[in-house]
Amino acid sequence: MHPVRIAPSLLASDFSNLRAEIESIERAGCDLLHLDVMDGHFVPNLTFGPLVVEAIKRCASKPLDTHLMIADPWKYADAFLDAGSDWLTFHVEVAGRGDALELLRHIRARGCKAGLSLQPDTPVERLQPFLAEVDLVLVMSVVAGFGGQKFRAGVLPKVQALRDMGFAGEISMDGGIGPETIAESAAAGTNVFVAGTAVFGAEDRAARIDHLRQVAEKASLARDRGGKGGGR
Ligand code: DX5
Ligand code: ZN
């Protein structure tokens, strides 16, 4: 239904050479640039803020998929929208701290795709009250906070559960996605694949992105045709 999209996470890039890193993955054929924003509160780690997103926007030609792992998205959403985010996602675990529906509507009204993410241990039902205003669900397949963690296959049933709840938007999976795990993720119904280590750590990034795309497309196709265990 939605196209396969490969979204390298810049968390795994060489920050001392960001412009060259962005040009490298765009040349290699990525679809989106995934930007991991961490505030030291919602997650223990700290990364970067709107100033760096704005600088990335000046180098990038692909859309910016900004993933806010922050405790107060109400305070900072506009700064990340002004900085040039094209997709803006925050976490359902903070939804009780403000009016999440209003924030999703606001992101959409500013011409951006509105996303909601959930940690591996958060039940998918928590998304239900918000889905009507969501363009993208970002399913975490590792605990948010650090790159290079092992993929948790236990989150895969969340994708079908979202479809069963009537969600028709894009579904992204984030954490531990690579040549060994992308097929099962795509077979579950994911269409956006965030990959940090697997893309930036590859010797030939174009070959890696091509390979990831091919495996994901094959598994998605098998799934659409009703094939069991697509991706083989
Ligand atoms: C984790 C981030 C991910 C992560 C992906 O908190 O949201 O985007 O950096 O990195 P890999 O692909 O290395 O797991
Ligand atoms: Zn992320």
Tab-separated table of C-alpha atoms and ligand atoms in Angstrom:
chain	number	residue	atom	x	y	z
A	1	MET	CA	0.000	0.000	0.000
A	2	HIS	CA	2.767	2.418	0.971
A	3	PRO	CA	6.135	2.265	-0.799
A	4	VAL	CA	9.184	0.758	0.858
A	5	ARG	CA	11.305	3.617	2.195
A	6	ILE	CA	14.834	3.319	3.547
A	7	ALA	CA	15.609	5.935	6.203
A	8	PRO	CA	19.228	5.969	7.397
A	9	SER	CA	19.610	7.270	10.958
A	10	LEU	CA	22.266	9.969	11.121
A	11	LEU	CA	22.987	8.896	14.695
A	12	ALA	CA	25.439	6.411	13.175
A	13	SER	CA	27.088	8.990	10.894
A	14	ASP	CA	30.379	10.846	11.350
A	15	PHE	CA	29.209	14.110	12.913
A	16	SER	CA	32.545	15.775	12.166
A	17	ASN	CA	31.714	15.427	8.489
A	18	LEU	CA	27.955	15.738	8.358
A	19	ARG	CA	27.610	17.373	4.942
A	20	ALA	CA	29.679	14.648	3.274
A	21	GLU	CA	27.760	11.949	5.175
A	22	ILE	CA	24.413	13.344	3.992
A	23	GLU	CA	25.625	13.590	0.393
A	24	SER	CA	26.962	10.048	0.627
A	25	ILE	CA	23.687	8.443	1.723
A	26	GLU	CA	21.600	10.539	-0.674
A	27	ARG	CA	23.867	9.453	-3.521
A	28	ALA	CA	23.523	5.906	-2.238
A	29	GLY	CA	19.754	6.121	-2.816
A	30	CYS	CA	18.089	6.625	0.583
A	31	ASP	CA	14.497	7.934	0.693
A	32	LEU	CA	14.486	9.907	3.959
A	33	LEU	CA	16.982	11.167	6.517
A	34	HIS	CA	16.081	9.953	10.023
A	35	LEU	CA	17.100	12.406	12.757
A	36	ASP	CA	17.202	11.156	16.346
A	37	VAL	CA	16.610	13.973	18.812
A	38	MET	CA	17.268	13.032	22.475
A	39	ASP	CA	16.893	15.331	25.453
A	40	GLY	CA	18.551	13.552	28.390
A	41	HIS	CA	15.115	13.290	30.082
A	42	PHE	CA	12.864	11.032	28.044
A	43	VAL	CA	15.997	9.003	27.254
A	44	PRO	CA	19.320	9.183	29.097
A	45	ASN	CA	21.261	10.233	26.014
A	46	LEU	CA	21.584	13.693	24.419
A	47	THR	CA	22.027	14.333	20.712
A	48	PHE	CA	21.154	17.556	18.900
A	49	GLY	CA	18.455	20.207	18.617
A	50	PRO	CA	16.760	22.411	16.026
A	51	LEU	CA	19.924	24.336	15.112
A	52	VAL	CA	21.563	21.166	13.825
A	53	VAL	CA	18.351	20.057	12.081
A	54	GLU	CA	18.273	23.419	10.323
A	55	ALA	CA	21.916	22.948	9.238
A	56	ILE	CA	21.103	19.441	7.967
A	57	LYS	CA	18.159	20.876	5.996
A	58	ARG	CA	20.583	23.174	4.165
A	59	CYS	CA	22.639	20.168	2.973
A	60	ALA	CA	19.791	17.720	2.350
A	61	SER	CA	17.572	17.139	-0.649
A	62	LYS	CA	15.620	14.200	0.837
A	63	PRO	CA	12.825	14.774	3.391
A	64	LEU	CA	13.773	14.979	7.066
A	65	ASP	CA	12.125	12.352	9.308
A	66	THR	CA	12.629	13.820	12.785
A	67	HIS	CA	12.174	11.431	15.730
A	68	LEU	CA	11.681	13.360	18.964
A	69	MET	CA	12.720	11.294	21.968
A	70	ILE	CA	11.951	14.205	24.266
A	71	ALA	CA	9.767	14.728	27.325
A	72	ASP	CA	8.121	17.952	26.119
A	73	PRO	CA	7.321	17.906	22.396
A	74	TRP	CA	4.752	20.715	22.961
A	75	LYS	CA	7.560	23.082	23.851
A	76	TYR	CA	9.842	22.220	20.919
A	77	ALA	CA	7.668	21.027	18.007
A	78	ASP	CA	7.540	24.436	16.319
A	79	ALA	CA	11.314	24.831	16.502
A	80	PHE	CA	11.750	21.482	14.724
A	81	LEU	CA	9.075	22.386	12.174
A	82	ASP	CA	10.736	25.764	11.527
A	83	ALA	CA	14.057	23.927	11.129
A	84	GLY	CA	12.628	22.049	8.136
A	85	SER	CA	11.342	18.706	9.420
A	86	ASP	CA	9.051	17.058	6.858
A	87	TRP	CA	7.925	14.254	9.164
A	88	LEU	CA	7.735	14.901	12.909
A	89	THR	CA	7.248	12.090	15.413
A	90	PHE	CA	6.936	12.154	19.192
A	91	HIS	CA	6.368	9.394	21.747
A	92	VAL	CA	2.992	8.187	23.027
A	93	GLU	CA	4.605	7.628	26.439
A	94	VAL	CA	4.565	11.420	26.977
A	95	ALA	CA	0.993	11.859	25.674
A	96	GLY	CA	-0.398	12.407	29.179
A	97	ARG	CA	1.717	15.538	29.657
A	98	GLY	CA	-0.293	17.662	27.228
A	99	ASP	CA	-2.920	17.502	24.512
A	100	ALA	CA	-1.420	15.005	22.094
A	101	LEU	CA	-4.309	15.191	19.620
A	102	GLU	CA	-3.929	18.925	19.388
A	103	LEU	CA	-0.187	18.619	18.821
A	104	LEU	CA	-0.707	16.048	16.046
A	105	ARG	CA	-3.258	18.362	14.392
A	106	HIS	CA	-0.865	21.275	14.719
A	107	ILE	CA	1.973	19.343	13.045
A	108	ARG	CA	-0.358	18.421	10.175
A	109	ALA	CA	-1.669	21.964	9.866
A	110	ARG	CA	1.911	23.104	9.366
A	111	GLY	CA	2.187	20.814	6.344
A	112	CYS	CA	4.248	18.108	8.011
A	113	LYS	CA	3.490	14.393	8.453
A	114	ALA	CA	2.561	13.731	12.085
A	115	GLY	CA	4.017	10.636	13.718
A	116	LEU	CA	3.570	8.821	16.985
A	117	SER	CA	6.134	6.348	18.312
A	118	LEU	CA	6.020	3.666	20.982
A	119	GLN	CA	8.679	1.895	23.018
A	120	PRO	CA	9.024	-1.905	22.743
A	121	ASP	CA	7.197	-2.444	26.041
A	122	THR	CA	4.329	-0.027	25.360
A	123	PRO	CA	1.120	-1.777	24.238
A	124	VAL	CA	-0.092	-0.752	20.806
A	125	GLU	CA	-3.585	-0.032	22.220
A	126	ARG	CA	-2.145	3.130	23.770
A	127	LEU	CA	-2.133	4.635	20.254
A	128	GLN	CA	-5.851	4.094	19.652
A	129	PRO	CA	-7.178	7.496	20.810
A	130	PHE	CA	-4.762	9.320	18.474
A	131	LEU	CA	-4.718	7.282	15.284
A	132	ALA	CA	-7.214	9.468	13.407
A	133	GLU	CA	-4.641	12.307	13.460
A	134	VAL	CA	-1.548	10.178	12.784
A	135	ASP	CA	0.200	9.800	9.397
A	136	LEU	CA	2.998	7.584	10.660
A	137	VAL	CA	3.480	5.109	13.500
A	138	LEU	CA	7.125	4.532	14.415
A	139	VAL	CA	7.406	1.138	16.108
A	140	MET	CA	10.571	0.970	18.222
A	141	SER	CA	12.324	-2.382	17.874
A	142	VAL	CA	14.934	-1.407	20.506
A	143	VAL	CA	14.581	0.691	23.651
A	144	ALA	CA	14.961	4.321	22.509
A	145	GLY	CA	18.220	6.028	23.399
A	146	PHE	CA	21.145	4.415	21.608
A	147	GLY	CA	22.081	3.069	18.186
A	148	GLY	CA	23.596	-0.341	17.561
A	149	GLN	CA	21.248	-2.413	19.745
A	150	LYS	CA	19.844	-5.853	18.975
A	151	PHE	CA	16.513	-6.073	17.125
A	152	ARG	CA	13.546	-7.222	19.263
A	153	ALA	CA	11.353	-9.495	17.167
A	154	GLY	CA	8.719	-9.448	19.919
A	155	VAL	CA	7.441	-6.079	18.609
A	156	LEU	CA	6.507	-7.470	15.167
A	157	PRO	CA	2.854	-8.332	16.023
A	158	LYS	CA	2.268	-4.635	16.746
A	159	VAL	CA	2.253	-3.931	13.006
A	160	GLN	CA	-0.672	-6.233	12.249
A	161	ALA	CA	-2.398	-5.058	15.436
A	162	LEU	CA	-2.251	-1.494	14.092
A	163	ARG	CA	-3.859	-2.578	10.823
A	164	ASP	CA	-6.514	-4.476	12.799
A	165	MET	CA	-7.210	-1.211	14.645
A	166	GLY	CA	-7.927	0.373	11.245
A	167	PHE	CA	-4.708	2.363	10.897
A	168	ALA	CA	-3.961	2.922	7.195
A	169	GLY	CA	-0.933	5.245	7.422
A	170	GLU	CA	2.764	4.531	7.107
A	171	ILE	CA	4.408	2.161	9.577
A	172	SER	CA	8.068	2.598	10.362
A	173	MET	CA	10.352	0.330	12.381
A	174	ASP	CA	13.390	1.686	14.191
A	175	GLY	CA	16.266	-0.123	15.864
A	176	GLY	CA	18.448	-3.038	14.839
A	177	ILE	CA	17.165	-3.059	11.242
A	178	GLY	CA	19.641	-4.581	8.773
A	179	PRO	CA	20.084	-7.374	6.229
A	180	GLU	CA	19.273	-10.016	8.864
A	181	THR	CA	16.073	-8.416	10.213
A	182	ILE	CA	14.465	-6.331	7.470
A	183	ALA	CA	12.633	-9.272	5.852
A	184	GLU	CA	10.706	-10.187	9.007
A	185	SER	CA	9.890	-6.526	9.593
A	186	ALA	CA	8.578	-6.084	6.037
A	187	ALA	CA	6.704	-9.384	6.206
A	188	ALA	CA	4.943	-8.026	9.291
A	189	GLY	CA	3.717	-5.025	7.241
A	190	THR	CA	6.309	-2.317	7.939
A	191	ASN	CA	7.057	0.006	4.994
A	192	VAL	CA	9.573	2.522	6.408
A	193	PHE	CA	12.872	1.098	7.638
A	194	VAL	CA	15.163	3.136	9.865
A	195	ALA	CA	18.723	1.847	9.767
A	196	GLY	CA	21.732	3.486	11.372
A	197	THR	CA	24.571	1.037	11.823
A	198	ALA	CA	23.512	-1.126	8.868
A	199	VAL	CA	23.819	1.782	6.396
A	200	PHE	CA	26.613	3.957	7.802
A	201	GLY	CA	28.697	0.945	8.811
A	202	ALA	CA	28.530	-0.623	5.339
A	203	GLU	CA	31.600	-0.475	3.136
A	204	ASP	CA	29.394	0.125	0.088
A	205	ARG	CA	26.394	2.144	1.259
A	206	ALA	CA	24.630	2.125	-2.125
A	207	ALA	CA	24.872	-1.669	-2.302
A	208	ARG	CA	23.580	-1.940	1.269
A	209	ILE	CA	20.577	0.342	0.613
A	210	ASP	CA	19.804	-1.523	-2.639
A	211	HIS	CA	19.976	-4.837	-0.851
A	212	LEU	CA	17.781	-3.681	2.046
A	213	ARG	CA	15.223	-2.324	-0.423
A	214	GLN	CA	15.174	-5.507	-2.497
A	215	VAL	CA	14.726	-7.754	0.530
A	216	ALA	CA	11.983	-5.509	1.944
A	217	GLU	CA	10.136	-5.251	-1.388
A	218	LYS	CA	10.218	-8.998	-1.876
A	219	ALA	CA	8.900	-9.664	1.625
A	220	SER	CA	6.169	-6.996	1.267
A	221	LEU	CA	5.079	-8.444	-2.058
A	222	ALA	CA	4.916	-11.961	-0.645
A	223	ARG	CA	2.834	-10.576	2.209
A	224	ASP	CA	0.424	-8.729	-0.122
A	225	ARG	CA	-0.064	-11.916	-2.099
A	226	GLY	CA	-0.982	-13.683	1.113
A	227	GLY	CA	2.277	-15.657	1.182
A	228	LYS	CA	3.235	-17.092	4.538
A	229	GLY	CA	6.590	-16.076	5.988
A	230	GLY	CA	7.329	-13.629	3.175
A	231	GLY	CA	10.929	-12.612	2.611
A	232	ARG	CA	12.404	-15.992	1.943
B	1	DX5	C1	17.388	4.686	18.810
B	1	DX5	C2	17.114	5.470	17.553
B	1	DX5	C3	17.367	4.719	16.291
B	1	DX5	C4	18.735	4.113	16.168
B	1	DX5	C5	18.856	3.237	14.986
B	1	DX5	O1	16.952	5.428	19.910
B	1	DX5	O2	15.781	5.909	17.516
B	1	DX5	O3	17.050	5.516	15.169
B	1	DX5	O4	19.713	5.084	16.158
B	1	DX5	O5	20.151	2.765	14.949
B	1	DX5	P1	20.520	1.262	14.591
B	1	DX5	O6	20.037	1.027	13.211
B	1	DX5	O7	21.996	1.259	14.712
B	1	DX5	O8	19.832	0.375	15.601
B	2	ZN	ZN	14.972	6.916	15.642
